[in-house]
Amino acid sequence: MISTTKSIILEAKGVSKSFGAMTAVNEVNFALKEHEVVAILGSNGAGKTTFFNLLTGLFAPSQGSIHYKGEEITSYSPAQRVAKGITRSFQLTSTFDTLSVIDNLVLAYYRSVNKGSLWSLFTTKTRSLQNSPAILQALETFELLEIQNRTVQSLSLGEKRRLEIAMAITASPEVLLLDEPLAGLAETEIKGVLSVLRKQFGKQTILIVEHKISHIQDFAERLVVMHEGRIIAEGGYEECMQHPEVRRSYWQIDDSISETSTGGGWGAHVLA
Ligand SMILES: Nc1ncnc2c1ncn2[C@@H]1O[C@H](COP(=O)(O)OP(=O)(O)OP(=O)(O)O)[C@@H](O)[C@H]1O
Ligand SMILES: [Mg+2]
């Protein structure tokens, strides 16, 4: 259960983002609490990625503000937000495909402890870094031990995704933001990625954007459902599934006409 004593770590207050005449995010209020695991759901074009980009600083909101631990960070760049502890996988943890898994982890770790600079790495013995407790821990937690010497280009998409998440977490972020980390993965790979992410529960604040409810219905402790740029429902799985607007938007069930059971429309849009 969500504890009410947890403090808010990342907050959006009335944020909107328009692209010309199109309002992709429309007056969204959202608060992420410390160590919470929250999933943002919604069909194609709902505004999930745009909202995500407002949180990471890739886009500036057309109106509203973003706050981190009570401090307004609306004008902060993505790099400034990372320095504060808000890390987005993929964007800032791109892999070096010709290097090995362990060397990629070493680079991510080194970059985080040396505030972004890779220059002094040339004068450092990478062997000693490879044996550092943080690297060994990451290899173990993210089930990368057996593939540590393989080059990234030889990995499956699932293995690469686990490495990318490991690289993001090696930088010890306070908030980890993931935009569709399961996209393109096979079912077994999805299980693998979710199982390593579960190991972070209770120690890591995680916000995950996901298209398919089936993937994260047992994963996130709170769901946020977006539609046409707005948050239309928020809460536990059952609560969101039964919400009249979610039924209308996703399942296309008109409660005034039909008592059709759940599954159809939601499945068509989000489970598919
Ligand atoms: N850079 C952009 N320029 C113009 N329009 C954009 C831009 N980015 C997003 N949009 C529009 O904003 C709306 C929301 O898009 P967004 O990518 O945030 O949706 P999404 O929920 O992430 O969708 P998906 O599930 O397909 O990833 C869409 O109509 C999209 O076409
Ligand atoms: Mg998206």
PDB file of C-alpha atoms and ligand atoms in Angstrom:
ATOM      1  CA  MET A   1       0.000   0.000   0.000  1.00  0.00           C
ATOM      2  CA  ILE A   2       1.045   3.577  -0.580  1.00  0.00           C
ATOM      3  CA  SER A   3       2.131   5.155   2.655  1.00  0.00           C
ATOM      4  CA  THR A   4       0.835   8.652   3.231  1.00  0.00           C
ATOM      5  CA  THR A   5       4.009   9.468   5.152  1.00  0.00           C
ATOM      6  CA  LYS A   6       6.170   9.216   2.032  1.00  0.00           C
ATOM      7  CA  SER A   7       7.316  12.580   0.814  1.00  0.00           C
ATOM      8  CA  ILE A   8       6.771  13.897  -2.704  1.00  0.00           C
ATOM      9  CA  ILE A   9       9.974  13.723  -4.716  1.00  0.00           C
ATOM     10  CA  LEU A  10       8.903  14.832  -8.214  1.00  0.00           C
ATOM     11  CA  GLU A  11       5.853  16.926  -8.977  1.00  0.00           C
ATOM     12  CA  ALA A  12       4.147  18.481 -11.995  1.00  0.00           C
ATOM     13  CA  LYS A  13       1.786  21.354 -11.281  1.00  0.00           C
ATOM     14  CA  GLY A  14      -0.693  22.225 -14.008  1.00  0.00           C
ATOM     15  CA  VAL A  15       1.701  21.429 -16.851  1.00  0.00           C
ATOM     16  CA  SER A  16       0.658  21.741 -20.482  1.00  0.00           C
ATOM     17  CA  LYS A  17       2.581  21.313 -23.700  1.00  0.00           C
ATOM     18  CA  SER A  18       1.332  22.339 -27.107  1.00  0.00           C
ATOM     19  CA  PHE A  19       2.792  21.697 -30.520  1.00  0.00           C
ATOM     20  CA  GLY A  20       1.194  24.368 -32.672  1.00  0.00           C
ATOM     21  CA  ALA A  21      -2.547  23.940 -32.319  1.00  0.00           C
ATOM     22  CA  MET A  22      -2.206  20.454 -30.791  1.00  0.00           C
ATOM     23  CA  THR A  23      -2.223  20.260 -26.985  1.00  0.00           C
ATOM     24  CA  ALA A  24      -0.307  17.073 -26.225  1.00  0.00           C
ATOM     25  CA  VAL A  25      -0.346  17.536 -22.429  1.00  0.00           C
ATOM     26  CA  ASN A  26      -3.210  19.461 -20.915  1.00  0.00           C
ATOM     27  CA  GLU A  27      -3.013  20.876 -17.378  1.00  0.00           C
ATOM     28  CA  VAL A  28      -1.613  17.776 -15.756  1.00  0.00           C
ATOM     29  CA  ASN A  29      -1.090  17.589 -12.003  1.00  0.00           C
ATOM     30  CA  PHE A  30       1.022  14.682 -10.852  1.00  0.00           C
ATOM     31  CA  ALA A  31       3.094  13.790  -7.793  1.00  0.00           C
ATOM     32  CA  LEU A  32       5.567  10.955  -7.451  1.00  0.00           C
ATOM     33  CA  LYS A  33       6.451   9.920  -3.915  1.00  0.00           C
ATOM     34  CA  GLU A  34       9.714   8.579  -2.606  1.00  0.00           C
ATOM     35  CA  HIS A  35      10.240   4.884  -3.473  1.00  0.00           C
ATOM     36  CA  GLU A  36       6.931   4.685  -5.288  1.00  0.00           C
ATOM     37  CA  VAL A  37       6.621   2.608  -8.451  1.00  0.00           C
ATOM     38  CA  VAL A  38       4.144   4.295 -10.787  1.00  0.00           C
ATOM     39  CA  ALA A  39       3.113   3.416 -14.329  1.00  0.00           C
ATOM     40  CA  ILE A  40       1.695   5.875 -16.841  1.00  0.00           C
ATOM     41  CA  LEU A  41      -0.667   4.164 -19.266  1.00  0.00           C
ATOM     42  CA  GLY A  42      -2.586   5.318 -22.280  1.00  0.00           C
ATOM     43  CA  SER A  43      -3.222   4.563 -25.904  1.00  0.00           C
ATOM     44  CA  ASN A  44      -1.148   5.918 -28.805  1.00  0.00           C
ATOM     45  CA  GLY A  45      -0.931   9.678 -28.798  1.00  0.00           C
ATOM     46  CA  ALA A  46      -2.314  10.023 -25.250  1.00  0.00           C
ATOM     47  CA  GLY A  47       0.560  12.341 -24.311  1.00  0.00           C
ATOM     48  CA  LYS A  48       2.623   9.924 -22.196  1.00  0.00           C
ATOM     49  CA  THR A  49       5.991  10.562 -23.835  1.00  0.00           C
ATOM     50  CA  THR A  50       5.400  14.302 -24.026  1.00  0.00           C
ATOM     51  CA  PHE A  51       4.600  14.380 -20.295  1.00  0.00           C
ATOM     52  CA  PHE A  52       7.658  12.212 -19.631  1.00  0.00           C
ATOM     53  CA  ASN A  53       9.766  14.695 -21.616  1.00  0.00           C
ATOM     54  CA  LEU A  54       8.430  17.552 -19.499  1.00  0.00           C
ATOM     55  CA  LEU A  55       9.622  15.700 -16.397  1.00  0.00           C
ATOM     56  CA  THR A  56      13.075  14.962 -17.841  1.00  0.00           C
ATOM     57  CA  GLY A  57      13.521  18.483 -19.194  1.00  0.00           C
ATOM     58  CA  LEU A  58      13.640  17.598 -22.881  1.00  0.00           C
ATOM     59  CA  PHE A  59      10.662  19.914 -23.411  1.00  0.00           C
ATOM     60  CA  ALA A  60       9.774  23.078 -21.539  1.00  0.00           C
ATOM     61  CA  PRO A  61       6.102  23.218 -20.572  1.00  0.00           C
ATOM     62  CA  SER A  62       3.894  25.788 -22.322  1.00  0.00           C
ATOM     63  CA  GLN A  63       2.449  26.413 -18.871  1.00  0.00           C
ATOM     64  CA  GLY A  64       2.761  25.017 -15.364  1.00  0.00           C
ATOM     65  CA  SER A  65       5.819  24.006 -13.360  1.00  0.00           C
ATOM     66  CA  ILE A  66       7.950  20.997 -12.392  1.00  0.00           C
ATOM     67  CA  HIS A  67       9.299  20.546  -8.868  1.00  0.00           C
ATOM     68  CA  TYR A  68      11.924  18.235  -7.418  1.00  0.00           C
ATOM     69  CA  LYS A  69      12.005  17.820  -3.649  1.00  0.00           C
ATOM     70  CA  GLY A  70      10.155  21.100  -3.326  1.00  0.00           C
ATOM     71  CA  GLU A  71      12.507  23.063  -5.581  1.00  0.00           C
ATOM     72  CA  GLU A  72      11.190  24.411  -8.860  1.00  0.00           C
ATOM     73  CA  ILE A  73      13.211  22.893 -11.715  1.00  0.00           C
ATOM     74  CA  THR A  74      11.031  23.943 -14.680  1.00  0.00           C
ATOM     75  CA  SER A  75      13.897  25.763 -16.413  1.00  0.00           C
ATOM     76  CA  TYR A  76      16.533  23.093 -15.662  1.00  0.00           C
ATOM     77  CA  SER A  77      18.122  21.248 -18.584  1.00  0.00           C
ATOM     78  CA  PRO A  78      18.069  17.431 -18.760  1.00  0.00           C
ATOM     79  CA  ALA A  79      21.722  17.378 -17.613  1.00  0.00           C
ATOM     80  CA  GLN A  80      20.942  19.603 -14.626  1.00  0.00           C
ATOM     81  CA  ARG A  81      18.070  17.285 -13.703  1.00  0.00           C
ATOM     82  CA  VAL A  82      20.350  14.253 -13.939  1.00  0.00           C
ATOM     83  CA  ALA A  83      22.799  16.002 -11.641  1.00  0.00           C
ATOM     84  CA  LYS A  84      19.918  16.429  -9.178  1.00  0.00           C
ATOM     85  CA  GLY A  85      19.194  12.700  -9.309  1.00  0.00           C
ATOM     86  CA  ILE A  86      16.506  12.342 -11.973  1.00  0.00           C
ATOM     87  CA  THR A  87      17.771   9.821 -14.487  1.00  0.00           C
ATOM     88  CA  ARG A  88      16.122   8.611 -17.621  1.00  0.00           C
ATOM     89  CA  SER A  89      17.240   5.359 -19.069  1.00  0.00           C
ATOM     90  CA  PHE A  90      18.219   5.339 -22.771  1.00  0.00           C
ATOM     91  CA  GLN A  91      18.545   9.094 -23.175  1.00  0.00           C
ATOM     92  CA  LEU A  92      21.592   9.528 -21.012  1.00  0.00           C
ATOM     93  CA  THR A  93      22.873   6.005 -20.811  1.00  0.00           C
ATOM     94  CA  SER A  94      23.403   5.174 -24.441  1.00  0.00           C
ATOM     95  CA  THR A  95      25.590   2.128 -24.867  1.00  0.00           C
ATOM     96  CA  PHE A  96      28.860   1.732 -26.748  1.00  0.00           C
ATOM     97  CA  ASP A  97      28.017  -1.200 -28.966  1.00  0.00           C
ATOM     98  CA  THR A  98      31.557  -2.350 -29.720  1.00  0.00           C
ATOM     99  CA  LEU A  99      32.521  -2.449 -26.040  1.00  0.00           C
ATOM    100  CA  SER A 100      31.738  -5.246 -23.607  1.00  0.00           C
ATOM    101  CA  VAL A 101      28.885  -5.259 -21.114  1.00  0.00           C
ATOM    102  CA  ILE A 102      31.252  -4.705 -18.182  1.00  0.00           C
ATOM    103  CA  ASP A 103      33.102  -1.851 -19.921  1.00  0.00           C
ATOM    104  CA  ASN A 104      29.793  -0.107 -20.588  1.00  0.00           C
ATOM    105  CA  LEU A 105      28.897  -0.453 -16.919  1.00  0.00           C
ATOM    106  CA  VAL A 106      32.317   0.875 -15.902  1.00  0.00           C
ATOM    107  CA  LEU A 107      31.827   3.903 -18.179  1.00  0.00           C
ATOM    108  CA  ALA A 108      28.366   4.626 -16.760  1.00  0.00           C
ATOM    109  CA  TYR A 109      29.673   4.298 -13.214  1.00  0.00           C
ATOM    110  CA  TYR A 110      32.757   6.355 -13.915  1.00  0.00           C
ATOM    111  CA  ARG A 111      30.747   9.089 -15.584  1.00  0.00           C
ATOM    112  CA  SER A 112      28.441   9.316 -12.589  1.00  0.00           C
ATOM    113  CA  VAL A 113      31.182   9.498  -9.966  1.00  0.00           C
ATOM    114  CA  ASN A 114      33.224  11.943 -12.039  1.00  0.00           C
ATOM    115  CA  LYS A 115      30.335  14.220 -12.923  1.00  0.00           C
ATOM    116  CA  GLY A 116      30.122  13.431 -16.601  1.00  0.00           C
ATOM    117  CA  SER A 117      33.755  13.640 -17.635  1.00  0.00           C
ATOM    118  CA  LEU A 118      35.356  10.675 -19.370  1.00  0.00           C
ATOM    119  CA  TRP A 119      38.700  12.380 -19.820  1.00  0.00           C
ATOM    120  CA  SER A 120      40.415  11.128 -16.679  1.00  0.00           C
ATOM    121  CA  LEU A 121      39.286   7.590 -17.516  1.00  0.00           C
ATOM    122  CA  PHE A 122      42.204   7.445 -19.958  1.00  0.00           C
ATOM    123  CA  THR A 123      44.587   7.712 -17.054  1.00  0.00           C
ATOM    124  CA  THR A 124      42.713   5.245 -14.864  1.00  0.00           C
ATOM    125  CA  LYS A 125      43.098   1.489 -14.851  1.00  0.00           C
ATOM    126  CA  THR A 126      39.718   0.168 -15.991  1.00  0.00           C
ATOM    127  CA  ARG A 127      40.614  -3.230 -14.476  1.00  0.00           C
ATOM    128  CA  SER A 128      40.456  -1.759 -10.990  1.00  0.00           C
ATOM    129  CA  LEU A 129      37.078  -0.202 -11.758  1.00  0.00           C
ATOM    130  CA  GLN A 130      35.771  -3.504 -13.074  1.00  0.00           C
ATOM    131  CA  ASN A 131      36.327  -5.004  -9.650  1.00  0.00           C
ATOM    132  CA  SER A 132      34.599  -2.214  -7.776  1.00  0.00           C
ATOM    133  CA  PRO A 133      31.705  -3.345  -5.536  1.00  0.00           C
ATOM    134  CA  ALA A 134      29.202  -1.153  -7.421  1.00  0.00           C
ATOM    135  CA  ILE A 135      30.000  -2.831 -10.743  1.00  0.00           C
ATOM    136  CA  LEU A 136      29.948  -6.350  -9.331  1.00  0.00           C
ATOM    137  CA  GLN A 137      26.653  -5.616  -7.591  1.00  0.00           C
ATOM    138  CA  ALA A 138      25.132  -4.286 -10.825  1.00  0.00           C
ATOM    139  CA  LEU A 139      26.291  -7.329 -12.809  1.00  0.00           C
ATOM    140  CA  GLU A 140      24.696  -9.612 -10.246  1.00  0.00           C
ATOM    141  CA  THR A 141      21.441  -7.690  -9.736  1.00  0.00           C
ATOM    142  CA  PHE A 142      20.776  -7.278 -13.440  1.00  0.00           C
ATOM    143  CA  GLU A 143      21.768 -10.846 -14.280  1.00  0.00           C
ATOM    144  CA  LEU A 144      24.649  -9.760 -16.475  1.00  0.00           C
ATOM    145  CA  LEU A 145      27.443 -11.795 -14.867  1.00  0.00           C
ATOM    146  CA  GLU A 146      27.451 -14.509 -17.495  1.00  0.00           C
ATOM    147  CA  ILE A 147      27.429 -12.065 -20.391  1.00  0.00           C
ATOM    148  CA  GLN A 148      29.796  -9.481 -18.918  1.00  0.00           C
ATOM    149  CA  ASN A 149      32.486 -10.012 -21.564  1.00  0.00           C
ATOM    150  CA  ARG A 150      30.192 -10.004 -24.579  1.00  0.00           C
ATOM    151  CA  THR A 151      30.060  -6.919 -26.770  1.00  0.00           C
ATOM    152  CA  VAL A 152      26.820  -4.968 -26.644  1.00  0.00           C
ATOM    153  CA  GLN A 153      26.240  -5.506 -30.357  1.00  0.00           C
ATOM    154  CA  SER A 154      26.005  -9.273 -29.771  1.00  0.00           C
ATOM    155  CA  LEU A 155      23.304  -8.982 -27.098  1.00  0.00           C
ATOM    156  CA  SER A 156      19.612  -9.710 -27.541  1.00  0.00           C
ATOM    157  CA  LEU A 157      17.290  -6.743 -27.117  1.00  0.00           C
ATOM    158  CA  GLY A 158      16.254  -8.020 -23.661  1.00  0.00           C
ATOM    159  CA  GLU A 159      19.869  -8.329 -22.505  1.00  0.00           C
ATOM    160  CA  LYS A 160      20.617  -4.849 -23.856  1.00  0.00           C
ATOM    161  CA  ARG A 161      17.608  -3.408 -22.056  1.00  0.00           C
ATOM    162  CA  ARG A 162      18.795  -4.972 -18.773  1.00  0.00           C
ATOM    163  CA  LEU A 163      22.228  -3.428 -19.363  1.00  0.00           C
ATOM    164  CA  GLU A 164      20.721   0.011 -20.079  1.00  0.00           C
ATOM    165  CA  ILE A 165      18.699  -0.119 -16.861  1.00  0.00           C
ATOM    166  CA  ALA A 166      21.775  -1.359 -14.962  1.00  0.00           C
ATOM    167  CA  MET A 167      23.770   1.569 -16.375  1.00  0.00           C
ATOM    168  CA  ALA A 168      21.085   4.034 -15.299  1.00  0.00           C
ATOM    169  CA  ILE A 169      20.896   2.573 -11.792  1.00  0.00           C
ATOM    170  CA  THR A 170      24.688   2.385 -11.442  1.00  0.00           C
ATOM    171  CA  ALA A 171      24.594   6.181 -11.475  1.00  0.00           C
ATOM    172  CA  SER A 172      22.519   5.966  -8.224  1.00  0.00           C
ATOM    173  CA  PRO A 173      19.592   8.097  -9.380  1.00  0.00           C
ATOM    174  CA  GLU A 174      16.957   9.116  -6.886  1.00  0.00           C
ATOM    175  CA  VAL A 175      14.263   8.847  -9.540  1.00  0.00           C
ATOM    176  CA  LEU A 176      14.430   6.454 -12.458  1.00  0.00           C
ATOM    177  CA  LEU A 177      12.246   7.339 -15.449  1.00  0.00           C
ATOM    178  CA  LEU A 178      11.620   4.691 -18.098  1.00  0.00           C
ATOM    179  CA  ASP A 179       9.712   5.314 -21.319  1.00  0.00           C
ATOM    180  CA  GLU A 180       8.440   1.994 -22.682  1.00  0.00           C
ATOM    181  CA  PRO A 181      11.403  -0.105 -21.540  1.00  0.00           C
ATOM    182  CA  LEU A 182       9.530  -3.245 -22.631  1.00  0.00           C
ATOM    183  CA  ALA A 183       8.927  -2.089 -26.199  1.00  0.00           C
ATOM    184  CA  GLY A 184      10.003  -4.617 -28.796  1.00  0.00           C
ATOM    185  CA  LEU A 185      10.815  -7.336 -26.262  1.00  0.00           C
ATOM    186  CA  ALA A 186       9.641 -10.949 -26.393  1.00  0.00           C
ATOM    187  CA  GLU A 187       7.523 -12.234 -23.491  1.00  0.00           C
ATOM    188  CA  THR A 188      10.439 -13.998 -21.757  1.00  0.00           C
ATOM    189  CA  GLU A 189      12.603 -10.886 -22.100  1.00  0.00           C
ATOM    190  CA  ILE A 190       9.810  -8.778 -20.599  1.00  0.00           C
ATOM    191  CA  LYS A 191       9.726 -11.093 -17.581  1.00  0.00           C
ATOM    192  CA  GLY A 192      13.504 -10.738 -17.266  1.00  0.00           C
ATOM    193  CA  VAL A 193      13.439  -6.934 -17.366  1.00  0.00           C
ATOM    194  CA  LEU A 194      10.530  -6.713 -14.912  1.00  0.00           C
ATOM    195  CA  SER A 195      12.177  -9.155 -12.529  1.00  0.00           C
ATOM    196  CA  VAL A 196      15.375  -7.110 -12.358  1.00  0.00           C
ATOM    197  CA  LEU A 197      13.369  -3.924 -11.918  1.00  0.00           C
ATOM    198  CA  ARG A 198      11.455  -5.558  -9.046  1.00  0.00           C
ATOM    199  CA  LYS A 199      14.748  -5.933  -7.198  1.00  0.00           C
ATOM    200  CA  GLN A 200      14.774  -2.129  -6.937  1.00  0.00           C
ATOM    201  CA  PHE A 201      11.419  -1.935  -5.195  1.00  0.00           C
ATOM    202  CA  GLY A 202      11.599  -0.198  -1.850  1.00  0.00           C
ATOM    203  CA  LYS A 203      14.951   1.412  -2.678  1.00  0.00           C
ATOM    204  CA  GLN A 204      14.266   3.229  -5.931  1.00  0.00           C
ATOM    205  CA  THR A 205      11.585   5.640  -7.086  1.00  0.00           C
ATOM    206  CA  ILE A 206      10.459   4.424 -10.514  1.00  0.00           C
ATOM    207  CA  LEU A 207       8.164   5.986 -13.101  1.00  0.00           C
ATOM    208  CA  ILE A 208       7.509   3.750 -16.064  1.00  0.00           C
ATOM    209  CA  VAL A 209       5.583   4.629 -19.203  1.00  0.00           C
ATOM    210  CA  GLU A 210       3.916   1.614 -20.712  1.00  0.00           C
ATOM    211  CA  HIS A 211       1.469   1.036 -23.492  1.00  0.00           C
ATOM    212  CA  LYS A 212       0.247  -2.391 -22.473  1.00  0.00           C
ATOM    213  CA  ILE A 213      -1.619  -2.755 -19.199  1.00  0.00           C
ATOM    214  CA  SER A 214      -1.061  -6.519 -19.234  1.00  0.00           C
ATOM    215  CA  HIS A 215       2.663  -5.965 -18.755  1.00  0.00           C
ATOM    216  CA  ILE A 216       2.498  -3.899 -15.632  1.00  0.00           C
ATOM    217  CA  GLN A 217      -0.812  -4.619 -13.939  1.00  0.00           C
ATOM    218  CA  ASP A 218       0.994  -6.665 -11.250  1.00  0.00           C
ATOM    219  CA  PHE A 219       4.053  -4.449 -11.296  1.00  0.00           C
ATOM    220  CA  ALA A 220       3.269  -0.840 -10.487  1.00  0.00           C
ATOM    221  CA  GLU A 221       1.681   0.073  -7.159  1.00  0.00           C
ATOM    222  CA  ARG A 222      -0.142   2.990  -8.758  1.00  0.00           C
ATOM    223  CA  LEU A 223      -1.400   3.490 -12.282  1.00  0.00           C
ATOM    224  CA  VAL A 224      -1.957   6.825 -13.990  1.00  0.00           C
ATOM    225  CA  VAL A 225      -4.094   6.678 -17.116  1.00  0.00           C
ATOM    226  CA  MET A 226      -3.745   9.418 -19.733  1.00  0.00           C
ATOM    227  CA  HIS A 227      -6.082  10.207 -22.594  1.00  0.00           C
ATOM    228  CA  GLU A 228      -5.909  13.151 -24.971  1.00  0.00           C
ATOM    229  CA  GLY A 229      -3.290  14.890 -22.854  1.00  0.00           C
ATOM    230  CA  ARG A 230      -5.103  14.592 -19.522  1.00  0.00           C
ATOM    231  CA  ILE A 231      -4.900  12.236 -16.580  1.00  0.00           C
ATOM    232  CA  ILE A 232      -8.321  10.578 -16.584  1.00  0.00           C
ATOM    233  CA  ALA A 233      -7.803   8.025 -13.802  1.00  0.00           C
ATOM    234  CA  GLU A 234      -5.301   7.275 -11.093  1.00  0.00           C
ATOM    235  CA  GLY A 235      -4.990   4.569  -8.448  1.00  0.00           C
ATOM    236  CA  GLY A 236      -4.843   0.787  -8.229  1.00  0.00           C
ATOM    237  CA  TYR A 237      -5.476  -1.533 -11.147  1.00  0.00           C
ATOM    238  CA  GLU A 238      -9.116  -2.350 -10.339  1.00  0.00           C
ATOM    239  CA  GLU A 239      -9.924   1.253  -9.537  1.00  0.00           C
ATOM    240  CA  CYS A 240      -8.567   2.428 -12.893  1.00  0.00           C
ATOM    241  CA  MET A 241     -10.176  -0.390 -14.858  1.00  0.00           C
ATOM    242  CA  GLN A 242     -13.586   0.430 -13.411  1.00  0.00           C
ATOM    243  CA  HIS A 243     -13.257   4.178 -13.854  1.00  0.00           C
ATOM    244  CA  PRO A 244     -16.099   5.423 -16.106  1.00  0.00           C
ATOM    245  CA  GLU A 245     -13.822   7.556 -18.247  1.00  0.00           C
ATOM    246  CA  VAL A 246     -11.329   4.747 -18.757  1.00  0.00           C
ATOM    247  CA  ARG A 247     -14.221   2.457 -19.725  1.00  0.00           C
ATOM    248  CA  ARG A 248     -15.458   5.068 -22.171  1.00  0.00           C
ATOM    249  CA  SER A 249     -12.090   6.031 -23.650  1.00  0.00           C
ATOM    250  CA  TYR A 250     -10.455   2.647 -23.880  1.00  0.00           C
ATOM    251  CA  TRP A 251     -13.125   0.045 -23.792  1.00  0.00           C
ATOM    252  CA  GLN A 252     -15.589   2.268 -25.623  1.00  0.00           C
ATOM    253  CA  ILE A 253     -18.261   1.022 -23.250  1.00  0.00           C
ATOM    254  CA  ASP A 254     -21.160   3.376 -22.717  1.00  0.00           C
ATOM    255  CA  ASP A 255     -22.287   2.584 -19.153  1.00  0.00           C
ATOM    256  CA  SER A 256     -25.650   4.211 -19.754  1.00  0.00           C
ATOM    257  CA  ILE A 257     -26.461   1.658 -22.467  1.00  0.00           C
ATOM    258  CA  SER A 258     -24.586  -1.508 -21.698  1.00  0.00           C
ATOM    259  CA  GLU A 259     -23.318  -3.524 -18.745  1.00  0.00           C
ATOM    260  CA  THR A 260     -20.833  -5.364 -20.942  1.00  0.00           C
ATOM    261  CA  SER A 261     -18.049  -6.952 -18.952  1.00  0.00           C
ATOM    262  CA  THR A 262     -14.531  -5.557 -19.053  1.00  0.00           C
ATOM    263  CA  GLY A 263     -11.908  -6.530 -21.556  1.00  0.00           C
ATOM    264  CA  GLY A 264     -13.004  -5.658 -25.075  1.00  0.00           C
ATOM    265  CA  GLY A 265     -12.101  -2.097 -25.853  1.00  0.00           C
ATOM    266  CA  TRP A 266      -9.288  -1.849 -23.311  1.00  0.00           C
ATOM    267  CA  GLY A 267      -7.863  -4.988 -24.794  1.00  0.00           C
ATOM    268  CA  ALA A 268      -8.186  -3.617 -28.280  1.00  0.00           C
ATOM    269  CA  HIS A 269      -6.259  -0.472 -27.423  1.00  0.00           C
ATOM    270  CA  VAL A 270      -3.839  -1.398 -24.742  1.00  0.00           C
ATOM    271  CA  LEU A 271      -3.448  -5.139 -24.500  1.00  0.00           C
ATOM    272  CA  ALA A 272      -2.971  -5.539 -28.200  1.00  0.00           C
TER     273      ALA A 272
HETATM  274  N1  LIG B   1       7.601  16.885 -31.324  1.00  0.00           N
HETATM  275  C1  LIG B   1       6.291  16.888 -31.651  1.00  0.00           C
HETATM  276  N2  LIG B   1       5.799  17.724 -32.562  1.00  0.00           N
HETATM  277  C2  LIG B   1       4.484  17.748 -32.886  1.00  0.00           C
HETATM  278  N3  LIG B   1       3.562  16.940 -32.314  1.00  0.00           N
HETATM  279  C3  LIG B   1       4.000  16.071 -31.399  1.00  0.00           C
HETATM  280  C4  LIG B   1       5.361  15.995 -31.011  1.00  0.00           C
HETATM  281  N4  LIG B   1       5.496  15.029 -30.052  1.00  0.00           N
HETATM  282  C5  LIG B   1       4.275  14.529 -29.867  1.00  0.00           C
HETATM  283  N5  LIG B   1       3.366  15.138 -30.658  1.00  0.00           N
HETATM  284  C6  LIG B   1       1.924  14.884 -30.717  1.00  0.00           C
HETATM  285  O1  LIG B   1       1.451  14.959 -29.374  1.00  0.00           O
HETATM  286  C7  LIG B   1       0.490  13.926 -29.115  1.00  0.00           C
HETATM  287  C8  LIG B   1       0.973  13.076 -27.949  1.00  0.00           C
HETATM  288  O2  LIG B   1       2.095  12.337 -28.364  1.00  0.00           O
HETATM  289  P1  LIG B   1       2.967  11.437 -27.374  1.00  0.00           P
HETATM  290  O3  LIG B   1       4.135  10.949 -28.139  1.00  0.00           O
HETATM  291  O4  LIG B   1       3.230  12.194 -26.132  1.00  0.00           O
HETATM  292  O5  LIG B   1       1.950  10.244 -27.084  1.00  0.00           O
HETATM  293  P2  LIG B   1       2.211   8.849 -26.379  1.00  0.00           P
HETATM  294  O6  LIG B   1       1.136   8.681 -25.369  1.00  0.00           O
HETATM  295  O7  LIG B   1       3.606   8.757 -25.900  1.00  0.00           O
HETATM  296  O8  LIG B   1       1.964   7.822 -27.578  1.00  0.00           O
HETATM  297  P3  LIG B   1       2.652   6.402 -27.886  1.00  0.00           P
HETATM  298  O9  LIG B   1       1.916   5.364 -27.088  1.00  0.00           O
HETATM  299  O10 LIG B   1       2.404   6.231 -29.354  1.00  0.00           O
HETATM  300  O11 LIG B   1       4.110   6.467 -27.554  1.00  0.00           O
HETATM  301  C9  LIG B   1       0.354  13.141 -30.422  1.00  0.00           C
HETATM  302  O12 LIG B   1      -0.768  13.632 -31.116  1.00  0.00           O
HETATM  303  C10 LIG B   1       1.624  13.455 -31.159  1.00  0.00           C
HETATM  304  O13 LIG B   1       1.438  13.382 -32.559  1.00  0.00           O
HETATM  305 MG    MG B   2       5.226   7.455 -26.311  1.00  0.00          MG
END
